[in-house]
């Protein structure tokens, strides 16, 4: 795959002076991004967007709601200090729906303040209302157009810490 | 006792005697009454004789002699001597008795004590005699024995003679006066006018009534003639009639009218001659009776007679034996007999055979003085007809109140009776009709209230059966297994005879069949099994049936009623059940309508539910379109784009076309789904009542939104003044946007020109969007509003063909309408939609 051209159109670089918002900053560990998504195409596109952000992070992908909840539980059980720096949540996921996952996250003892970006193809107002009420940071509707999809990068950049000073 | 002879008169005593007698005569002449005579007798006796006391005794009518006048006698003595007499009354040839000493007279022995107590020693009895004999005596009393002288005795006798004559004369005078007074009293107390005149016409006597009548005092007319007191003509007339009586010597009766204060009075005057004891005429007496009242009475009774005679009523009188005594013209007219034929005949000749007892009963009532009033009965006429009469029979009494007979007034009331009967029957028929109407009304309200057909049928049958007094009732109606029956077992099989119309629709309404006795009907007898009645095996004789026919003429059913007794049903019952059948028909029509409307309502409910479900389905579809449907599509699209980006240039020939095809299709599919979503959104009612929005502002917003395509095509969009209307802003924006973008899209080669206008009328605001585009074939004027309707190839004009459908959905939500107002091929078109100016 190395020789393949990037499928992504050239994207504007994310803002370089953004302040980190994650509570895991002081650990020295790279921040964890939890992606709850079952669509491989979307996983591919989002991973690509994240990788291009220049931010160093661990990407954990949960392919259904149950898996996402298990990961969060693990975090608590293992007394792992680092909650996900970002949760990218698709609403239409198997086993446990995205909204339910968000609700449990928010009502849990730990990591309940983790920033959540909902990325979904749903345009339903009820979904939008539910997501807002549960305190998700952003509601990003998955576009049909790839170029439009790239706008997600800017959304993520507002949340994730700026890249390390490797290039500086 | 010894008789004393008359002594010769001497000169001196002669003078005294004569003087005494003259005085006596003078006194007697002047005597007004017998008492004066008696007193004069005593006085002259005491003057003429030596007696100290004297008395006069007279027999009364009973022959008892009583003291009438006396001097010096005690009451005791008078009482003791009353009734004692030496001569009975009427004794003739009585002579004076002289008793010189009562002690020496044997005949006076019984009286000696009385005489001695009174101090009487000598007595003289002198009889008073007239032609009729002794009527009394004079008495002389002496206290000492006394030998009466001849002179004394003669004088006493002379006095007695004078007193006797005077008494006789005075008595005659008194009798005459008494007679005259009696006559006057009789005359004065008579209601008739009486006058007596002498031959010269001078009034001798008039009575009180005469004085009253002629307003003249008796004293003023006695001795005067009529000429002296009356006007000459009246006096002359009276005098003439008087003269006629005197000339003829015979009584005369004449009627005379005299003017009184209260009008003319009529007198019947009887005049007759008066004769003296010698038969010579002495005068004329007139007795006049006022007959004015009697005259009036006569007139009244003549009127009464006329009334009786002219009366239309029979007025008959009868005596207590029941014999006819009078018979008027009315009686003749009513009963046919003339008066001559019936007078004296028994009233029973008018009786009818079975009412002969009536008349004796009436008579006995009359005898008891009771009246029979307005008694209606039957009577027989001369020609044998029986007539109805109203009788009034009253007792007839004479002046003393005794019942003499009866008067009877009979009126022929045969005609009146018939009229009364007719009216009564009319009344009863009218009442019956009213009752029927009331009953029908009552049923009607029950029937109208009953909308359930099955119950209705039951109510009709039950009530109708009760009304006509049927034992059995059945109602067969058209629905095969619905049957209402009253008193009829369910298994009673229906059959004939049915009430049938005679053909056309008009008479079908009145299809009634009624049998006095159905078992006597030929059809029933000839072919019982096939003509079995709806009453089947029931013991039905009276039979009544009627069709229940709807307004439209459809026979809804048949009502049957039966009774085990023949002839139970009449025309009246026919009328009742005809009425009920009509009511039942209406009620059944109503019930059917009700059922239909219920069905329609249920259908509507079902439709609504279906619509609701369809809407829900649509929403569900919209949801799934936005998620499930769109999601894989989006994945395809993204994946295809990724593929195109990564290796699009390495593909060859067809593969490139395939990838392009995937990309195009997924794009178009996306557009379609988005349009569909827009449509379902338009379908959903906007929440809340529509606010008032300024259409002009909305249009400005829309033009701003469409700025890109407007600039790109060089279109000009103009608008007139637009009003404010009640509508949700987003919906109006959608309308403008769809119509204007269509106007721009379907343009010809030149730059599009679009004009938006509005027109308010009759509570509607009609917006119009006109363009100069390609126009639309009018045959598609309806079709273009359909979902996914396209008139052109996609290559020519892009779009999913949903814009106008969305517009239609929106305007319909507000109760409005959208239509193609104008369209010319290649000459542009105008779309109009209407929105009510006031919110609904």
mmCIF file with all atom_site columns, C-alpha atoms in Angstrom, chain A:
data_model
loop_
_atom_site.group_PDB
_atom_site.id
_atom_site.type_symbol
_atom_site.label_atom_id
_atom_site.label_alt_id
_atom_site.label_comp_id
_atom_site.label_asym_id
_atom_site.label_entity_id
_atom_site.label_seq_id
_atom_site.pdbx_PDB_ins_code
_atom_site.Cartn_x
_atom_site.Cartn_y
_atom_site.Cartn_z
_atom_site.occupancy
_atom_site.B_iso_or_equiv
_atom_site.pdbx_formal_charge
_atom_site.auth_seq_id
_atom_site.auth_comp_id
_atom_site.auth_asym_id
_atom_site.auth_atom_id
_atom_site.pdbx_PDB_model_num
ATOM 1   C CA . UNK A 1 1   ? 0.000   0.000  0.000  1.00 0.00 ? 1   UNK A CA 1
ATOM 2   C CA . UNK A 1 2   ? 2.969   2.239  0.394  1.00 0.00 ? 2   UNK A CA 1
ATOM 3   C CA . UNK A 1 3   ? 3.145   3.062  -3.241 1.00 0.00 ? 3   UNK A CA 1
ATOM 4   C CA . UNK A 1 4   ? -0.376  3.780  -3.651 1.00 0.00 ? 4   UNK A CA 1
ATOM 5   C CA . UNK A 1 5   ? -1.292  7.409  -3.881 1.00 0.00 ? 5   UNK A CA 1
ATOM 6   C CA . UNK A 1 6   ? -3.277  8.773  -1.026 1.00 0.00 ? 6   UNK A CA 1
ATOM 7   C CA . UNK A 1 7   ? -6.885  8.468  -1.771 1.00 0.00 ? 7   UNK A CA 1
ATOM 8   C CA . UNK A 1 8   ? -7.508  11.690 0.033  1.00 0.00 ? 8   UNK A CA 1
ATOM 9   C CA . UNK A 1 9   ? -7.605  15.001 -1.573 1.00 0.00 ? 9   UNK A CA 1
ATOM 10  C CA . UNK A 1 10  ? -5.156  17.442 -0.203 1.00 0.00 ? 10  UNK A CA 1
ATOM 11  C CA . UNK A 1 11  ? -6.471  18.742 3.015  1.00 0.00 ? 11  UNK A CA 1
ATOM 12  C CA . UNK A 1 12  ? -5.767  21.861 4.870  1.00 0.00 ? 12  UNK A CA 1
ATOM 13  C CA . UNK A 1 13  ? -3.366  21.265 7.693  1.00 0.00 ? 13  UNK A CA 1
ATOM 14  C CA . UNK A 1 14  ? -4.973  21.360 11.091 1.00 0.00 ? 14  UNK A CA 1
ATOM 15  C CA . UNK A 1 15  ? -4.318  24.389 13.220 1.00 0.00 ? 15  UNK A CA 1
ATOM 16  C CA . UNK A 1 16  ? -0.869  24.214 14.846 1.00 0.00 ? 16  UNK A CA 1
ATOM 17  C CA . UNK A 1 17  ? -1.419  26.238 17.991 1.00 0.00 ? 17  UNK A CA 1
ATOM 18  C CA . UNK A 1 18  ? -4.356  24.434 19.479 1.00 0.00 ? 18  UNK A CA 1
ATOM 19  C CA . UNK A 1 19  ? -4.310  23.736 23.193 1.00 0.00 ? 19  UNK A CA 1
ATOM 20  C CA . UNK A 1 20  ? -4.660  20.181 24.419 1.00 0.00 ? 20  UNK A CA 1
ATOM 21  C CA . UNK A 1 21  ? -7.828  19.415 26.272 1.00 0.00 ? 21  UNK A CA 1
ATOM 22  C CA . UNK A 1 22  ? -7.124  15.888 27.356 1.00 0.00 ? 22  UNK A CA 1
ATOM 23  C CA . UNK A 1 23  ? -6.665  14.890 30.979 1.00 0.00 ? 23  UNK A CA 1
ATOM 24  C CA . UNK A 1 24  ? -4.151  12.240 29.912 1.00 0.00 ? 24  UNK A CA 1
ATOM 25  C CA . UNK A 1 25  ? -1.563  14.726 28.914 1.00 0.00 ? 25  UNK A CA 1
ATOM 26  C CA . UNK A 1 26  ? 0.703   14.383 31.873 1.00 0.00 ? 26  UNK A CA 1
ATOM 27  C CA . UNK A 1 27  ? 1.084   10.645 31.611 1.00 0.00 ? 27  UNK A CA 1
ATOM 28  C CA . UNK A 1 28  ? 3.509   10.815 28.749 1.00 0.00 ? 28  UNK A CA 1
ATOM 29  C CA . UNK A 1 29  ? 1.568   8.057  27.144 1.00 0.00 ? 29  UNK A CA 1
ATOM 30  C CA . UNK A 1 30  ? 0.133   8.839  23.685 1.00 0.00 ? 30  UNK A CA 1
ATOM 31  C CA . UNK A 1 31  ? -3.544  9.710  23.974 1.00 0.00 ? 31  UNK A CA 1
ATOM 32  C CA . UNK A 1 32  ? -6.141  7.103  23.152 1.00 0.00 ? 32  UNK A CA 1
ATOM 33  C CA . UNK A 1 33  ? -8.767  7.717  20.493 1.00 0.00 ? 33  UNK A CA 1
ATOM 34  C CA . UNK A 1 34  ? -11.751 5.399  20.669 1.00 0.00 ? 34  UNK A CA 1
ATOM 35  C CA . UNK A 1 35  ? -13.507 4.935  17.347 1.00 0.00 ? 35  UNK A CA 1
ATOM 36  C CA . UNK A 1 36  ? -16.892 3.184  17.593 1.00 0.00 ? 36  UNK A CA 1
ATOM 37  C CA . UNK A 1 37  ? -17.687 2.209  14.004 1.00 0.00 ? 37  UNK A CA 1
ATOM 38  C CA . UNK A 1 38  ? -18.609 -0.931 12.134 1.00 0.00 ? 38  UNK A CA 1
ATOM 39  C CA . UNK A 1 39  ? -18.317 0.320  8.570  1.00 0.00 ? 39  UNK A CA 1
ATOM 40  C CA . UNK A 1 40  ? -14.865 -0.585 7.274  1.00 0.00 ? 40  UNK A CA 1
ATOM 41  C CA . UNK A 1 41  ? -14.903 2.194  4.678  1.00 0.00 ? 41  UNK A CA 1
ATOM 42  C CA . UNK A 1 42  ? -15.629 4.746  7.374  1.00 0.00 ? 42  UNK A CA 1
ATOM 43  C CA . UNK A 1 43  ? -12.978 3.232  9.674  1.00 0.00 ? 43  UNK A CA 1
ATOM 44  C CA . UNK A 1 44  ? -10.547 3.577  6.785  1.00 0.00 ? 44  UNK A CA 1
ATOM 45  C CA . UNK A 1 45  ? -11.494 7.165  6.043  1.00 0.00 ? 45  UNK A CA 1
ATOM 46  C CA . UNK A 1 46  ? -11.493 8.278  9.711  1.00 0.00 ? 46  UNK A CA 1
ATOM 47  C CA . UNK A 1 47  ? -8.180  6.539  10.476 1.00 0.00 ? 47  UNK A CA 1
ATOM 48  C CA . UNK A 1 48  ? -6.751  8.307  7.444  1.00 0.00 ? 48  UNK A CA 1
ATOM 49  C CA . UNK A 1 49  ? -8.055  11.636 8.668  1.00 0.00 ? 49  UNK A CA 1
ATOM 50  C CA . UNK A 1 50  ? -6.638  11.040 12.134 1.00 0.00 ? 50  UNK A CA 1
ATOM 51  C CA . UNK A 1 51  ? -3.253  9.963  10.798 1.00 0.00 ? 51  UNK A CA 1
ATOM 52  C CA . UNK A 1 52  ? -3.025  13.076 8.761  1.00 0.00 ? 52  UNK A CA 1
ATOM 53  C CA . UNK A 1 53  ? -3.625  15.244 11.759 1.00 0.00 ? 53  UNK A CA 1
ATOM 54  C CA . UNK A 1 54  ? -0.042  14.743 12.839 1.00 0.00 ? 54  UNK A CA 1
ATOM 55  C CA . UNK A 1 55  ? -1.146  13.856 16.295 1.00 0.00 ? 55  UNK A CA 1
ATOM 56  C CA . UNK A 1 56  ? 0.370   10.807 17.920 1.00 0.00 ? 56  UNK A CA 1
ATOM 57  C CA . UNK A 1 57  ? -2.262  8.651  19.500 1.00 0.00 ? 57  UNK A CA 1
ATOM 58  C CA . UNK A 1 58  ? -3.444  5.167  20.050 1.00 0.00 ? 58  UNK A CA 1
ATOM 59  C CA . UNK A 1 59  ? -6.466  4.363  17.976 1.00 0.00 ? 59  UNK A CA 1
ATOM 60  C CA . UNK A 1 60  ? -8.761  1.782  19.441 1.00 0.00 ? 60  UNK A CA 1
ATOM 61  C CA . UNK A 1 61  ? -11.600 0.662  17.159 1.00 0.00 ? 61  UNK A CA 1
ATOM 62  C CA . UNK A 1 62  ? -14.726 -0.888 18.644 1.00 0.00 ? 62  UNK A CA 1
ATOM 63  C CA . UNK A 1 63  ? -16.865 -2.497 15.939 1.00 0.00 ? 63  UNK A CA 1
ATOM 64  C CA . UNK A 1 64  ? -20.007 -2.573 18.023 1.00 0.00 ? 64  UNK A CA 1
ATOM 65  C CA . UNK A 1 65  ? -21.462 -0.808 21.060 1.00 0.00 ? 65  UNK A CA 1
ATOM 66  C CA . UNK A 1 66  ? -20.750 -3.731 23.348 1.00 0.00 ? 66  UNK A CA 1
ATOM 67  C CA . UNK A 1 67  ? -17.089 -3.670 22.467 1.00 0.00 ? 67  UNK A CA 1
ATOM 68  C CA . UNK A 1 68  ? -16.935 0.070  23.086 1.00 0.00 ? 68  UNK A CA 1
ATOM 69  C CA . UNK A 1 69  ? -18.529 -0.338 26.516 1.00 0.00 ? 69  UNK A CA 1
ATOM 70  C CA . UNK A 1 70  ? -16.135 -3.205 27.340 1.00 0.00 ? 70  UNK A CA 1
ATOM 71  C CA . UNK A 1 71  ? -13.181 -1.020 26.523 1.00 0.00 ? 71  UNK A CA 1
ATOM 72  C CA . UNK A 1 72  ? -14.415 1.719  28.756 1.00 0.00 ? 72  UNK A CA 1
ATOM 73  C CA . UNK A 1 73  ? -15.053 -0.813 31.534 1.00 0.00 ? 73  UNK A CA 1
ATOM 74  C CA . UNK A 1 74  ? -11.517 -2.164 31.067 1.00 0.00 ? 74  UNK A CA 1
ATOM 75  C CA . UNK A 1 75  ? -10.179 1.306  31.535 1.00 0.00 ? 75  UNK A CA 1
ATOM 76  C CA . UNK A 1 76  ? -11.920 1.503  34.862 1.00 0.00 ? 76  UNK A CA 1
ATOM 77  C CA . UNK A 1 77  ? -11.179 -2.064 35.998 1.00 0.00 ? 77  UNK A CA 1
ATOM 78  C CA . UNK A 1 78  ? -7.466  -1.892 35.219 1.00 0.00 ? 78  UNK A CA 1
ATOM 79  C CA . UNK A 1 79  ? -7.271  1.416  36.901 1.00 0.00 ? 79  UNK A CA 1
ATOM 80  C CA . UNK A 1 80  ? -5.731  2.680  33.789 1.00 0.00 ? 80  UNK A CA 1
ATOM 81  C CA . UNK A 1 81  ? -5.190  6.333  34.308 1.00 0.00 ? 81  UNK A CA 1
ATOM 82  C CA . UNK A 1 82  ? -5.804  7.395  30.742 1.00 0.00 ? 82  UNK A CA 1
ATOM 83  C CA . UNK A 1 83  ? -9.353  7.839  29.530 1.00 0.00 ? 83  UNK A CA 1
ATOM 84  C CA . UNK A 1 84  ? -9.798  8.250  25.767 1.00 0.00 ? 84  UNK A CA 1
ATOM 85  C CA . UNK A 1 85  ? -8.770  11.685 24.631 1.00 0.00 ? 85  UNK A CA 1
ATOM 86  C CA . UNK A 1 86  ? -11.491 11.460 21.994 1.00 0.00 ? 86  UNK A CA 1
ATOM 87  C CA . UNK A 1 87  ? -14.392 9.198  21.287 1.00 0.00 ? 87  UNK A CA 1
ATOM 88  C CA . UNK A 1 88  ? -15.560 9.091  17.679 1.00 0.00 ? 88  UNK A CA 1
ATOM 89  C CA . UNK A 1 89  ? -18.979 7.500  17.824 1.00 0.00 ? 89  UNK A CA 1
ATOM 90  C CA . UNK A 1 90  ? -21.183 6.184  15.067 1.00 0.00 ? 90  UNK A CA 1
ATOM 91  C CA . UNK A 1 91  ? -24.774 5.947  16.207 1.00 0.00 ? 91  UNK A CA 1
ATOM 92  C CA . UNK A 1 92  ? -25.735 3.042  13.987 1.00 0.00 ? 92  UNK A CA 1
ATOM 93  C CA . UNK A 1 93  ? -23.615 0.302  15.454 1.00 0.00 ? 93  UNK A CA 1
ATOM 94  C CA . UNK A 1 94  ? -24.511 -3.320 16.260 1.00 0.00 ? 94  UNK A CA 1
ATOM 95  C CA . UNK A 1 95  ? -25.369 -4.788 19.667 1.00 0.00 ? 95  UNK A CA 1
ATOM 96  C CA . UNK A 1 96  ? -25.570 -1.577 21.648 1.00 0.00 ? 96  UNK A CA 1
ATOM 97  C CA . UNK A 1 97  ? -26.581 1.557  19.778 1.00 0.00 ? 97  UNK A CA 1
ATOM 98  C CA . UNK A 1 98  ? -24.356 4.605  19.703 1.00 0.00 ? 98  UNK A CA 1
ATOM 99  C CA . UNK A 1 99  ? -26.738 6.748  21.730 1.00 0.00 ? 99  UNK A CA 1
ATOM 100 C CA . UNK A 1 100 ? -26.878 4.092  24.475 1.00 0.00 ? 100 UNK A CA 1
ATOM 101 C CA . UNK A 1 101 ? -23.089 3.930  24.475 1.00 0.00 ? 101 UNK A CA 1
ATOM 102 C CA . UNK A 1 102 ? -22.944 7.712  24.849 1.00 0.00 ? 102 UNK A CA 1
ATOM 103 C CA . UNK A 1 103 ? -25.485 7.643  27.642 1.00 0.00 ? 103 UNK A CA 1
ATOM 104 C CA . UNK A 1 104 ? -23.519 4.990  29.592 1.00 0.00 ? 104 UNK A CA 1
ATOM 105 C CA . UNK A 1 105 ? -20.293 6.822  29.046 1.00 0.00 ? 105 UNK A CA 1
ATOM 106 C CA . UNK A 1 106 ? -21.738 10.022 30.404 1.00 0.00 ? 106 UNK A CA 1
ATOM 107 C CA . UNK A 1 107 ? -23.365 8.341  33.358 1.00 0.00 ? 107 UNK A CA 1
ATOM 108 C CA . UNK A 1 108 ? -20.297 6.261  34.242 1.00 0.00 ? 108 UNK A CA 1
ATOM 109 C CA . UNK A 1 109 ? -17.977 6.951  37.219 1.00 0.00 ? 109 UNK A CA 1
ATOM 110 C CA . UNK A 1 110 ? -14.926 7.657  35.140 1.00 0.00 ? 110 UNK A CA 1
ATOM 111 C CA . UNK A 1 111 ? -14.083 9.091  31.740 1.00 0.00 ? 111 UNK A CA 1
ATOM 112 C CA . UNK A 1 112 ? -17.493 10.632 31.730 1.00 0.00 ? 112 UNK A CA 1
ATOM 113 C CA . UNK A 1 113 ? -16.029 13.883 30.519 1.00 0.00 ? 113 UNK A CA 1
ATOM 114 C CA . UNK A 1 114 ? -14.283 12.374 27.504 1.00 0.00 ? 114 UNK A CA 1
ATOM 115 C CA . UNK A 1 115 ? -14.984 14.471 24.400 1.00 0.00 ? 115 UNK A CA 1
ATOM 116 C CA . UNK A 1 116 ? -17.277 12.734 21.978 1.00 0.00 ? 116 UNK A CA 1
ATOM 117 C CA . UNK A 1 117 ? -17.675 13.457 18.274 1.00 0.00 ? 117 UNK A CA 1
ATOM 118 C CA . UNK A 1 118 ? -20.728 11.741 16.836 1.00 0.00 ? 118 UNK A CA 1
ATOM 119 C CA . UNK A 1 119 ? -20.130 10.738 13.228 1.00 0.00 ? 119 UNK A CA 1
ATOM 120 C CA . UNK A 1 120 ? -23.250 9.355  11.667 1.00 0.00 ? 120 UNK A CA 1
ATOM 121 C CA . UNK A 1 121 ? -25.212 9.156  8.464  1.00 0.00 ? 121 UNK A CA 1
ATOM 122 C CA . UNK A 1 122 ? -28.457 9.917  10.382 1.00 0.00 ? 122 UNK A CA 1
ATOM 123 C CA . UNK A 1 123 ? -30.047 13.257 9.715  1.00 0.00 ? 123 UNK A CA 1
ATOM 124 C CA . UNK A 1 124 ? -32.868 12.642 12.201 1.00 0.00 ? 124 UNK A CA 1
ATOM 125 C CA . UNK A 1 125 ? -33.634 15.519 14.462 1.00 0.00 ? 125 UNK A CA 1
ATOM 126 C CA . UNK A 1 126 ? -34.348 13.164 17.368 1.00 0.00 ? 126 UNK A CA 1
ATOM 127 C CA . UNK A 1 127 ? -30.846 11.755 17.055 1.00 0.00 ? 127 UNK A CA 1
ATOM 128 C CA . UNK A 1 128 ? -29.375 15.227 16.978 1.00 0.00 ? 128 UNK A CA 1
ATOM 129 C CA . UNK A 1 129 ? -31.403 16.214 20.058 1.00 0.00 ? 129 UNK A CA 1
ATOM 130 C CA . UNK A 1 130 ? -30.459 13.047 21.977 1.00 0.00 ? 130 UNK A CA 1
ATOM 131 C CA . UNK A 1 131 ? -26.779 13.491 21.193 1.00 0.00 ? 131 UNK A CA 1
ATOM 132 C CA . UNK A 1 132 ? -26.758 17.110 22.231 1.00 0.00 ? 132 UNK A CA 1
ATOM 133 C CA . UNK A 1 133 ? -28.592 16.338 25.461 1.00 0.00 ? 133 UNK A CA 1
ATOM 134 C CA . UNK A 1 134 ? -25.990 13.692 26.336 1.00 0.00 ? 134 UNK A CA 1
ATOM 135 C CA . UNK A 1 135 ? -23.215 16.217 25.979 1.00 0.00 ? 135 UNK A CA 1
ATOM 136 C CA . UNK A 1 136 ? -21.488 15.186 22.780 1.00 0.00 ? 136 UNK A CA 1
ATOM 137 C CA . UNK A 1 137 ? -19.140 17.876 21.497 1.00 0.00 ? 137 UNK A CA 1
ATOM 138 C CA . UNK A 1 138 ? -19.974 17.652 17.832 1.00 0.00 ? 138 UNK A CA 1
ATOM 139 C CA . UNK A 1 139 ? -22.488 16.019 15.559 1.00 0.00 ? 139 UNK A CA 1
ATOM 140 C CA . UNK A 1 140 ? -20.862 15.308 12.218 1.00 0.00 ? 140 UNK A CA 1
ATOM 141 C CA . UNK A 1 141 ? -23.050 13.953 9.502  1.00 0.00 ? 141 UNK A CA 1
ATOM 142 C CA . UNK A 1 142 ? -21.244 11.560 7.245  1.00 0.00 ? 142 UNK A CA 1
ATOM 143 C CA . UNK A 1 143 ? -21.324 12.987 3.765  1.00 0.00 ? 143 UNK A CA 1
ATOM 144 C CA . UNK A 1 144 ? -21.606 11.098 0.518  1.00 0.00 ? 144 UNK A CA 1
ATOM 145 C CA . UNK A 1 145 ? -18.831 13.137 -0.909 1.00 0.00 ? 145 UNK A CA 1
ATOM 146 C CA . UNK A 1 146 ? -15.267 12.315 0.083  1.00 0.00 ? 146 UNK A CA 1
ATOM 147 C CA . UNK A 1 147 ? -14.093 15.914 -0.003 1.00 0.00 ? 147 UNK A CA 1
ATOM 148 C CA . UNK A 1 148 ? -16.868 16.839 2.418  1.00 0.00 ? 148 UNK A CA 1
ATOM 149 C CA . UNK A 1 149 ? -15.807 13.957 4.623  1.00 0.00 ? 149 UNK A CA 1
ATOM 150 C CA . UNK A 1 150 ? -12.392 15.528 5.025  1.00 0.00 ? 150 UNK A CA 1
ATOM 151 C CA . UNK A 1 151 ? -13.940 18.368 6.971  1.00 0.00 ? 151 UNK A CA 1
ATOM 152 C CA . UNK A 1 152 ? -14.056 15.977 9.907  1.00 0.00 ? 152 UNK A CA 1
ATOM 153 C CA . UNK A 1 153 ? -10.327 16.636 10.325 1.00 0.00 ? 153 UNK A CA 1
ATOM 154 C CA . UNK A 1 154 ? -10.991 20.208 11.343 1.00 0.00 ? 154 UNK A CA 1
ATOM 155 C CA . UNK A 1 155 ? -13.547 19.065 13.862 1.00 0.00 ? 155 UNK A CA 1
ATOM 156 C CA . UNK A 1 156 ? -11.091 16.618 15.404 1.00 0.00 ? 156 UNK A CA 1
ATOM 157 C CA . UNK A 1 157 ? -8.284  19.140 15.429 1.00 0.00 ? 157 UNK A CA 1
ATOM 158 C CA . UNK A 1 158 ? -10.312 21.359 17.742 1.00 0.00 ? 158 UNK A CA 1
ATOM 159 C CA . UNK A 1 159 ? -10.360 18.572 20.283 1.00 0.00 ? 159 UNK A CA 1
ATOM 160 C CA . UNK A 1 160 ? -7.122  16.641 20.009 1.00 0.00 ? 160 UNK A CA 1
ATOM 161 C CA . UNK A 1 161 ? -3.814  18.047 21.305 1.00 0.00 ? 161 UNK A CA 1
ATOM 162 C CA . UNK A 1 162 ? -1.495  19.646 18.831 1.00 0.00 ? 162 UNK A CA 1
ATOM 163 C CA . UNK A 1 163 ? 1.212   17.546 17.338 1.00 0.00 ? 163 UNK A CA 1
ATOM 164 C CA . UNK A 1 164 ? 4.445   17.136 19.259 1.00 0.00 ? 164 UNK A CA 1
ATOM 165 C CA . UNK A 1 165 ? 7.246   19.461 18.356 1.00 0.00 ? 165 UNK A CA 1
ATOM 166 C CA . UNK A 1 166 ? 8.905   16.823 16.234 1.00 0.00 ? 166 UNK A CA 1
ATOM 167 C CA . UNK A 1 167 ? 8.731   18.909 13.105 1.00 0.00 ? 167 UNK A CA 1
ATOM 168 C CA . UNK A 1 168 ? 9.387   22.217 14.840 1.00 0.00 ? 168 UNK A CA 1
#
